[in-house]
Coordinates of C-alpha atoms in Angstrom, one line a residue:
X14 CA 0.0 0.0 0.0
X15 CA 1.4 3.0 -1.4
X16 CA 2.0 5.8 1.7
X17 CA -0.8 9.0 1.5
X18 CA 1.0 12.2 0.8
X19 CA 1.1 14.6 4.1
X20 CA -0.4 17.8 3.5
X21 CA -0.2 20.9 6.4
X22 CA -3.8 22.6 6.3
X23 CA -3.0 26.5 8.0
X24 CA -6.0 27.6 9.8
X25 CA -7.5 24.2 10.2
X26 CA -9.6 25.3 13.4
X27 CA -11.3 27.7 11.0
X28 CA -14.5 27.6 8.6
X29 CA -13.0 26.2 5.7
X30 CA -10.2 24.5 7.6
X31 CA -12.0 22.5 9.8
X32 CA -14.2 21.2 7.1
X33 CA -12.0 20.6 4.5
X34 CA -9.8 18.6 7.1
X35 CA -12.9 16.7 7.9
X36 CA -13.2 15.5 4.3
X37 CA -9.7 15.4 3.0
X38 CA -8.5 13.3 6.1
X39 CA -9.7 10.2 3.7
X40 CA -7.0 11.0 1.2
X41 CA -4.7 12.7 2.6
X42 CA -2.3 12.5 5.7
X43 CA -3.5 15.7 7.5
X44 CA -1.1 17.6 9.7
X45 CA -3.7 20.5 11.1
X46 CA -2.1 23.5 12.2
X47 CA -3.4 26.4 14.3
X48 CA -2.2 28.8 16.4
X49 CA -4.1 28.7 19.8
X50 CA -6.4 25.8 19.2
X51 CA -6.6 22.4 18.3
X52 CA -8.5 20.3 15.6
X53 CA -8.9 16.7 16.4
X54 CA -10.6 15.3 13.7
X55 CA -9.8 11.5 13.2
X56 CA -7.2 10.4 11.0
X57 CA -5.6 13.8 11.6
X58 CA -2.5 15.2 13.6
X59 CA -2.5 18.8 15.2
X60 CA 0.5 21.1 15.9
X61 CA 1.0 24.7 16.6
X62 CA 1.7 26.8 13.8
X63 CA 2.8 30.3 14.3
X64 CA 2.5 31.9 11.6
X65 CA 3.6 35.9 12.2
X66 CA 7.0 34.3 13.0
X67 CA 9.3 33.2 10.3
X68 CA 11.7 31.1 12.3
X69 CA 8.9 29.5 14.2
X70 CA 6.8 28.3 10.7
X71 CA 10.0 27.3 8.9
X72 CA 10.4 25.0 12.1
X73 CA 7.2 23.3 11.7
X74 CA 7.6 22.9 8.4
X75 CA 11.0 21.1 8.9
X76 CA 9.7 19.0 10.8
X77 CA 6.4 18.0 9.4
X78 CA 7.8 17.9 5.6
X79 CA 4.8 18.2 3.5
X80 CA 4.0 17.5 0.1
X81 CA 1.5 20.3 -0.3
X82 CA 0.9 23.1 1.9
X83 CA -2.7 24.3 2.4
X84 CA -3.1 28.1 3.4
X85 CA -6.2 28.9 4.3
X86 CA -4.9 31.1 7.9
X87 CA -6.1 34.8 7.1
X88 CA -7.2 38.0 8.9
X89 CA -10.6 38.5 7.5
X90 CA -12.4 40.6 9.2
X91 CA -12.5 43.8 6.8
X92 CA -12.4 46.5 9.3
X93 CA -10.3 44.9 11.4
X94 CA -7.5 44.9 8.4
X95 CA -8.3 48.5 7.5
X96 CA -7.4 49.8 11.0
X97 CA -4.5 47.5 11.9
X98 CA -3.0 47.1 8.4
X99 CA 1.0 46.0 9.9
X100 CA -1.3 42.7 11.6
X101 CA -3.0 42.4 8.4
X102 CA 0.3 42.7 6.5
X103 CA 1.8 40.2 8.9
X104 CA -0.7 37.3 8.4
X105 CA -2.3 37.8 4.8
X106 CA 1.2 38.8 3.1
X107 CA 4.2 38.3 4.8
X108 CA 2.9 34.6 5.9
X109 CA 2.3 33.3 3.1
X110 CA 6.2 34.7 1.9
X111 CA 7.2 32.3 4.6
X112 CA 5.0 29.4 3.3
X113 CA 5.7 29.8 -0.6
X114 CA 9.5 30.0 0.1
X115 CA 9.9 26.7 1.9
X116 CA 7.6 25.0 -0.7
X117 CA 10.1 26.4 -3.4
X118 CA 13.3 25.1 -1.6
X119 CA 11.6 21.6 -0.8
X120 CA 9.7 21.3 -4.2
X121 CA 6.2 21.1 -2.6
X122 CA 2.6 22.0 -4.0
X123 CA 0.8 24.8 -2.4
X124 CA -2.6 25.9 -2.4
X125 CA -3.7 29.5 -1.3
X126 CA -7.5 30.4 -0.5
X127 CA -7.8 33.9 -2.1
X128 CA -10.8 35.5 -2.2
X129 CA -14.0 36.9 -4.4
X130 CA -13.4 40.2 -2.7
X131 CA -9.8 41.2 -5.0
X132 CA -12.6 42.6 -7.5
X133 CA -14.0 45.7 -7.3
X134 CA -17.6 44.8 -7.5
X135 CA -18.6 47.3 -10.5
X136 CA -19.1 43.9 -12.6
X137 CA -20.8 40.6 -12.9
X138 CA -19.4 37.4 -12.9
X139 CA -15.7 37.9 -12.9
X140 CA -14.0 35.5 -14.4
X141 CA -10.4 34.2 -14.1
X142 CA -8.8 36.6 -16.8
X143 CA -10.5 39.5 -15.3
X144 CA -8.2 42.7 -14.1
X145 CA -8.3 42.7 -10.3
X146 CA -9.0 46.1 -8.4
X147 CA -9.5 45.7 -4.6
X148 CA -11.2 48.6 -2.6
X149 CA -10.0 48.0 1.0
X150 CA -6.8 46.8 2.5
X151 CA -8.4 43.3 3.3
X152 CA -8.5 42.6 -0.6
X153 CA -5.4 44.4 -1.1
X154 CA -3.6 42.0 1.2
X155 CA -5.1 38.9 -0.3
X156 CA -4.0 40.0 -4.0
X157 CA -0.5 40.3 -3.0
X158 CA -0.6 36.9 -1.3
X159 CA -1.7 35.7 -4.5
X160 CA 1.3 37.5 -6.5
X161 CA 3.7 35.8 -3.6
X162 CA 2.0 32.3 -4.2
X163 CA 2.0 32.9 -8.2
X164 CA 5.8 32.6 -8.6
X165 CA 5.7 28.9 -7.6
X166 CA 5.7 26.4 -10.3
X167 CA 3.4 24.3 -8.4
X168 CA 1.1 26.2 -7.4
X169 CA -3.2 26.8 -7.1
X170 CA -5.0 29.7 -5.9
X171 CA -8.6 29.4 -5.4
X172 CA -11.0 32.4 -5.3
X173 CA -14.6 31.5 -3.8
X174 CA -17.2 32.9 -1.5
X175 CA -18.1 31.0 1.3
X176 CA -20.9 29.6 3.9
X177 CA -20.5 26.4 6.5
X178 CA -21.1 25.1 9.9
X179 CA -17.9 26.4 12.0
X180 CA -16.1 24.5 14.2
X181 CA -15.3 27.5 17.0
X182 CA -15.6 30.6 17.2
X183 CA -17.1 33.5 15.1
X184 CA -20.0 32.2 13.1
X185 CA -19.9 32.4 9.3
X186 CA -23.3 34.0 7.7
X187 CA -25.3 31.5 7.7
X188 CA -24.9 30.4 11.1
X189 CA -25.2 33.7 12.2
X190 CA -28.5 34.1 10.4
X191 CA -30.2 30.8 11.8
X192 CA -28.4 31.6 15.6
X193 CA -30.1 34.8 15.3
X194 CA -33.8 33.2 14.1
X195 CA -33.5 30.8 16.2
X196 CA -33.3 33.4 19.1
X197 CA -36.4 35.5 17.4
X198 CA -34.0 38.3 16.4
X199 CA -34.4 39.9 13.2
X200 CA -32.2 39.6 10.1
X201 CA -30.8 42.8 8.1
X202 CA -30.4 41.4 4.6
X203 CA -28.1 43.8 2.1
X204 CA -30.7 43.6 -1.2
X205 CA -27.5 45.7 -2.7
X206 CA -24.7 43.4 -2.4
X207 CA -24.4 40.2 -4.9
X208 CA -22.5 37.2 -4.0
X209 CA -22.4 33.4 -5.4
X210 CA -21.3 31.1 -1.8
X211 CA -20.5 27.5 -1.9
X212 CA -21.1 25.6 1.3
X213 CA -17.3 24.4 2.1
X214 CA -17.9 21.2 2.3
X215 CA -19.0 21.6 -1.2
X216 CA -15.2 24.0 -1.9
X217 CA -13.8 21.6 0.1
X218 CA -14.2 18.6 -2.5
X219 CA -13.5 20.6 -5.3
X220 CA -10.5 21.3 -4.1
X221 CA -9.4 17.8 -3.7
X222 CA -10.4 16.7 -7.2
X223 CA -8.1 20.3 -8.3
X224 CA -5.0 18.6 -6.2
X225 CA -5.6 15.3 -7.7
X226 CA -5.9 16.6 -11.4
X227 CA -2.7 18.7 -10.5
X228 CA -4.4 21.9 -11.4
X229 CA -1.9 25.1 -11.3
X230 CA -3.0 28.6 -11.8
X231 CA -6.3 30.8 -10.2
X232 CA -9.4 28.9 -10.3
X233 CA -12.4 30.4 -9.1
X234 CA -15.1 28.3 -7.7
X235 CA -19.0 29.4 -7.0
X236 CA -22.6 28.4 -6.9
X237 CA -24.4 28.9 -10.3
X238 CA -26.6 31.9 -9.5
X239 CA -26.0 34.9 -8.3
X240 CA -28.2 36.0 -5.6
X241 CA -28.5 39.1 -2.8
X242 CA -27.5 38.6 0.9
X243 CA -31.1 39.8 1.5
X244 CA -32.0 36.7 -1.1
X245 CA -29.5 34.5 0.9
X246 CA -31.2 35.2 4.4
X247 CA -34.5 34.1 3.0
X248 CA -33.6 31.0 1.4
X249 CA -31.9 30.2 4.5
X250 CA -34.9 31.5 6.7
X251 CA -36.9 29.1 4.3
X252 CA -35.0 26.3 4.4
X253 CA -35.0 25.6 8.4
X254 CA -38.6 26.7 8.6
X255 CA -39.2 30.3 9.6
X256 CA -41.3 33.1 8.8
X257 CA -39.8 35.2 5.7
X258 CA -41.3 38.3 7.7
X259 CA -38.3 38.0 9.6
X260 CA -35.7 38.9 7.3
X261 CA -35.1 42.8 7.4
X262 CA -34.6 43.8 3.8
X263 CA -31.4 46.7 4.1
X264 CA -28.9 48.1 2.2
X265 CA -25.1 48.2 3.1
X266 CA -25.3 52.0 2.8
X267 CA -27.6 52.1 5.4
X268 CA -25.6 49.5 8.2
X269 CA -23.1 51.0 10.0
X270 CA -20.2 52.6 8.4
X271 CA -16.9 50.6 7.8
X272 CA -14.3 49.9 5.0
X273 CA -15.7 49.8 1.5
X274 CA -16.8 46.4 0.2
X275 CA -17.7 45.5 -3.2
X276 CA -21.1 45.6 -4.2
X277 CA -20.5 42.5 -6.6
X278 CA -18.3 39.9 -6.1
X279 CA -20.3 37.3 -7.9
X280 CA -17.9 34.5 -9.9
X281 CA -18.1 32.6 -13.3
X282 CA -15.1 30.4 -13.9
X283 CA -13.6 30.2 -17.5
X284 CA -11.5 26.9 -15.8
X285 CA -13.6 24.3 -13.4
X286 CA -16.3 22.7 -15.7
X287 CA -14.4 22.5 -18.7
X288 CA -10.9 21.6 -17.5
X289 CA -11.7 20.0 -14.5
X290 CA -15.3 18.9 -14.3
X291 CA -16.8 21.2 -11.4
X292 CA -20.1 22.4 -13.0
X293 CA -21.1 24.7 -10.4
X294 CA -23.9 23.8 -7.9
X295 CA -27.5 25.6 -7.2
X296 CA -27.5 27.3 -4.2
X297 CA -30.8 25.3 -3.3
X298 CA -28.6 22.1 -3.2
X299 CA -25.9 24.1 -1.2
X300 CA -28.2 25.7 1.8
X301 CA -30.7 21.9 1.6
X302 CA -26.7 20.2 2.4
X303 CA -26.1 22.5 4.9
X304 CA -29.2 21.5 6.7
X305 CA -28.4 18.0 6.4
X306 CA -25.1 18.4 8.1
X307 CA -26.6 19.4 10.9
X308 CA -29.6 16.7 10.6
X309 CA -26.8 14.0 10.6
X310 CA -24.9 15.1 13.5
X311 CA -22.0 16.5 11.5
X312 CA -21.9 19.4 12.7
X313 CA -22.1 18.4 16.5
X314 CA -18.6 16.1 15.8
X315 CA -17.6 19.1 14.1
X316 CA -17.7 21.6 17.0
X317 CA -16.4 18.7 19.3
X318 CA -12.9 18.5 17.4
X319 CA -11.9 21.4 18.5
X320 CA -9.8 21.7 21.4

């Protein structure tokens, strides 16, 4: 039996880490790192991973020796990145410098999560070829990562939008919509801002079939139809069984003032269904499996993982 490459997953205690752990730990040996938590998933292996220090990362590495390096660690809270921009520098750019130059002195793959957010949002459907322009420091960050990342042979970068169960933590959207129905809260809903998620479990398995196809290059990876946040909220709302009434319909003019975001970050991919096969999902089949994670306990052995 031929040995299961190792792969180091950054951020693995994370929304899209801890998920994407969950379902890669059946291919892949899965060396989970994090900074001051732990994922426990089986068939995986936790250490700490500091990533705003050099010396400390190039360590780990050393002594983990992966063949592909997962980096999905980021600072992504918007404002956050606008008013401390040297922490935001630290983790979104000069992190993965660290990453990208061991994997180019040990001959490893690496894959970065970028984001739908590098765009400006004044079109629809960006596609692959299209000329980035980010609008806040968040997005600026993430493009240079990409740059850094980009001068690797072997390397992928995957731009997506994207909705889960976490595993600790801050809530992604969705959650954070159903935590606050299922408290009797209501929902402010931006009808103004355009997006196209994919549930990560969803990403998570499209990555996989990108490693094993030995895809190289930006990929972007999205649900079929665009849709509103205030759109999202409802079909969300609808899905777990509660009254549409409930869902505030806003603008993000009108919400509290903060860094600009683009308007429309919406994706069309010029690479996954003819290349590689990934015909994008609806986002009815992405919010039904997100119910059905938590109908099948997943989501309770999820949460539990973490230590």
């Amino acid at each position: 039996m031929s040995r299961r490459p190792t792969v180091l997953v950054t951020g693995a205690t994370g929304l899209l880490g801890a998920n994407f752990c969950a379902v890669a730990s059946e291919a892949y040996e899965i060396v989970t790192g994090a900074h001051r938590h732990a994922l426990t998933w089986p068939g995986t292996r936790p250490i700490a991973l500091e990533l705003d220090d050099a010396g400390k990362t190039m360590a780990a590495l050393d002594l983990v020796r992966p063949e592909i390096v997962i980096h999905f660690a980021a600072m992504t809270d918007v404002d956050a990145c606008e008013k401390s921009r040297d922490a935001a520098a630290r983790i979104n750019v000069s992190a993965p410098h660290t990453l990208a130059n061991w994997a180019s002195r040990h001959g490893a793959r690496m894959l970065l999560m970028s984001t739908d957010s590098v765009f400006d949002g004044t079109r629809s459907m960006s596609v692959e070829s299209d000329l980035p322009g980010p609008i806040n420091y968040y997005a600026e960050t993430k493009l240079r990562s990409e740059a850094t990342v980009a001068t690797l042979e072997e390397h992928l970068i995957v731009r997506s939008n994207i909705f889960g169960w976490s595993a600790r933590g801050k809530s992604g959207l969705a959650e954070w919509i159903l935590e606050q129905l299922r408290r009797g809260e209501e929902v402010p809903g931006f009808a103004n801002i355009w997006f196209n998620p994919l549930l990560v479990n969803t990403l998570s398995g499209m990555m996989l079939e990108l490693l094993k196809r030995d895809a190289r290059g930006i990929v972007h990876l999205s649900s079929r139809e665009p849709l509103s946040k205030y759109d999202f909220a409802c079909r969300i709302a609808c899905e777990f069984g509660y009254d549409l009434a409930r869902i505030r319909r806003t603008t993000r003019e009108a919400s509290a003032p903060g860094a600009r975001r683009p308007l429309d970050t919406t994706l069309a991919s010029l690479r996954a269904g003819p290349e590689f096969g990934l015909g994008p999902p609806s986002i009815e089949e992405e919010i039904r499996k997100f119910r059905q994670l938590d109908d099948t306990g997943f989501v309770a052995r999820l949460k539990m993982a973490v230590q």
